[in-house]
Structure formats: structure tokens, C-alpha cells
Amino acid sequence: DAMMAIWGAPVDHEDDPFRAVQAGIEIQNLLLEFNKTRAAEGQQQIQIGIGISTGNLVAGYIGSSQTMSYSVIGGTVNDAYMLCSAAAPGQVLISENTYKDVKNNFNITKLKPVPAKGKSKPIKAYNVTAPRSH
């Protein structure tokens, strides 16, 4: 299954891409600690991959008067989904636009592009491993 988190809607901040990537790293680090406890209790570990994309999208209430919810749609959302689907357990994958915004703040490795259904070109992908020490 999947979960989506949004930065920059309905109010954007200049550092939304940084906040999103920082949250992704923190989630993976907290999950490592949580899994140590689960393993000690003989429980199965939880593993997730995270995909983050930065760009324009449509945000607002979608649905009918019976089932209205706030959501986002568009190419940026689709790219994040594709990156999430391609991410291995423990990985935080980001798009090229996100990379441009955060490249000086994190240790990042360029990966092979991720194929994207419905697009003529694959999505350029980058793996974020940790915050960069300054």
C-alpha cells in the first residue's frame, strides 16, 4: 500500500523540497530503530521505499458532496509515485527537480532513470543517503 504526504499546498514555503527530503530520511531512520524493537520481539520488520518529486500540480478538494477530500493530481504526483514504486526498502528517491533544490544539503547518488508509464522519457532518479555535513 502507499501513503502520500504533501509539502507546499495549500501554502508553499521556499524550503518545501528540503523539508520533504529531510522528512523522508527521518522516516527511514526512525523505521530502522522501530524495526530493532520488532526484531527483538520476534515480529516481522516493516520496510518502505520513499519517492519525492517537486513541481507544479493541481491541489484542492476532489470528489462529490458525499465524499470530498483534499488531494493533489498531476505529473509531479505521478513522478513521485513512480519513484516510490522503484525505491528499494530503505531508499529515498528524488526527481531531478527535487535534486536541483536540495543537492547542496544531502549526500546524493545519481541512479539509472526510472521507466514511467505514459511518458516518452524515463524519470531521472537520485538516491538520497544522508544530510550533508557543512
Coordinates of C-alpha atoms in Angstrom, one line a residue:
D1 CA 0.0 0.0 0.0
A2 CA 1.1 3.6 -0.1
M3 CA 0.8 6.9 1.8
M4 CA 1.2 10.4 0.3
A5 CA 2.4 13.5 2.2
I6 CA 2.3 16.9 0.6
W7 CA 4.6 20.0 1.2
G8 CA 3.7 23.3 -0.3
A9 CA -0.1 23.0 -0.6
P10 CA -2.1 24.9 0.2
V11 CA 0.7 27.2 1.4
D12 CA 4.1 26.9 -0.1
H13 CA 7.5 27.7 1.5
E14 CA 10.8 28.2 -0.2
D15 CA 12.3 25.2 1.5
D16 CA 9.5 22.7 0.9
P17 CA 11.7 20.3 -1.1
F18 CA 14.3 20.4 1.7
R19 CA 11.6 19.7 4.3
A20 CA 10.2 16.8 2.2
V21 CA 13.6 15.1 1.7
Q22 CA 14.6 15.7 5.4
A23 CA 11.3 14.0 6.4
G24 CA 12.0 11.1 4.1
I25 CA 15.4 10.5 5.7
E26 CA 14.0 10.8 9.2
I27 CA 11.2 8.4 8.4
Q28 CA 13.7 5.8 7.2
N29 CA 16.0 6.3 10.3
L30 CA 13.1 6.0 12.7
L31 CA 11.9 2.9 10.9
L32 CA 15.3 1.3 11.4
E33 CA 15.0 1.9 15.2
F34 CA 11.4 0.7 15.3
N35 CA 12.4 -2.5 13.4
K36 CA 15.1 -3.2 16.0
T37 CA 12.4 -3.4 18.6
R38 CA 10.2 -5.5 16.3
A39 CA 13.0 -7.9 15.6
A40 CA 13.8 -8.3 19.3
E41 CA 10.1 -9.2 19.9
G42 CA 10.2 -11.7 17.0
Q43 CA 7.9 -9.6 14.8
Q44 CA 8.3 -9.0 11.1
Q45 CA 10.2 -5.8 10.1
I46 CA 8.4 -3.1 8.2
Q47 CA 10.3 -1.8 5.1
I48 CA 9.3 1.0 2.8
G49 CA 10.7 3.0 -0.1
I50 CA 10.1 6.7 -0.5
G51 CA 9.7 8.7 -3.7
I52 CA 9.7 12.5 -3.8
S53 CA 9.1 14.9 -6.7
T54 CA 9.0 18.7 -6.9
G55 CA 6.9 20.6 -9.4
N56 CA 3.6 22.0 -10.4
L57 CA 0.4 20.2 -9.6
V58 CA -3.3 20.7 -9.0
A59 CA -4.3 20.8 -5.4
G60 CA -7.8 21.1 -3.9
Y61 CA -10.9 19.3 -2.8
I62 CA -11.8 16.4 -5.1
G63 CA -14.9 14.3 -5.0
S64 CA -18.6 14.8 -4.5
S65 CA -20.6 16.3 -1.7
Q66 CA -20.7 12.8 -0.2
T67 CA -17.0 12.1 -0.2
M68 CA -15.0 15.2 -0.5
S69 CA -11.2 15.1 0.2
Y70 CA -8.2 17.4 -0.2
S71 CA -5.8 15.9 -2.7
V72 CA -3.3 16.6 -5.5
I73 CA -3.1 15.4 -9.0
G74 CA -0.7 15.9 -12.0
G75 CA 2.6 14.9 -13.5
T76 CA 4.6 15.7 -10.3
V77 CA 2.4 13.4 -8.3
N78 CA 2.7 10.6 -10.9
D79 CA 6.5 11.0 -10.9
A80 CA 6.6 10.7 -7.1
Y81 CA 4.5 7.6 -7.3
M82 CA 6.8 6.1 -9.9
L83 CA 9.9 6.9 -7.8
C84 CA 8.2 5.4 -4.7
S85 CA 7.4 2.2 -6.7
A86 CA 11.0 2.0 -7.8
A87 CA 12.5 2.7 -4.4
A88 CA 14.0 -0.3 -2.6
P89 CA 13.3 -0.8 1.1
G90 CA 15.2 2.0 3.0
Q91 CA 15.7 4.2 -0.1
V92 CA 14.6 7.8 -0.6
L93 CA 14.5 8.5 -4.3
I94 CA 14.1 12.0 -5.6
S95 CA 13.3 13.5 -9.0
E96 CA 15.6 15.8 -11.0
N97 CA 13.7 19.0 -9.9
T98 CA 14.0 18.0 -6.3
Y99 CA 17.7 17.2 -6.8
K100 CA 18.3 20.7 -8.1
D101 CA 16.7 22.2 -5.0
V102 CA 18.5 20.1 -2.4
K103 CA 21.8 19.0 -4.0
N104 CA 23.9 21.1 -1.6
N105 CA 22.1 19.8 1.5
F106 CA 22.3 16.0 1.2
N107 CA 24.6 13.2 0.0
I108 CA 23.0 12.1 -3.3
T109 CA 23.9 9.5 -5.9
K110 CA 22.5 9.6 -9.4
L111 CA 20.8 6.4 -10.5
K112 CA 19.6 4.9 -13.7
P113 CA 16.4 6.6 -14.9
V114 CA 13.1 5.0 -13.8
P115 CA 10.7 4.0 -16.6
A116 CA 7.4 5.9 -16.4
K117 CA 4.1 4.6 -17.9
G118 CA 2.5 7.1 -20.2
K119 CA 5.7 9.2 -20.6
S120 CA 8.1 9.2 -23.5
K121 CA 11.1 9.7 -21.3
P122 CA 12.0 7.9 -18.0
I123 CA 12.2 9.9 -14.8
K124 CA 15.8 10.9 -13.8
A125 CA 16.3 9.4 -10.3
Y126 CA 18.6 10.2 -7.4
N127 CA 19.2 8.3 -4.2
V128 CA 19.5 10.4 -1.0
T129 CA 21.6 8.8 1.7
A130 CA 22.1 11.4 4.4
P131 CA 22.2 15.1 5.2
R132 CA 25.5 16.7 4.1
S133 CA 27.6 17.9 7.0
H134 CA 28.7 21.5 6.5

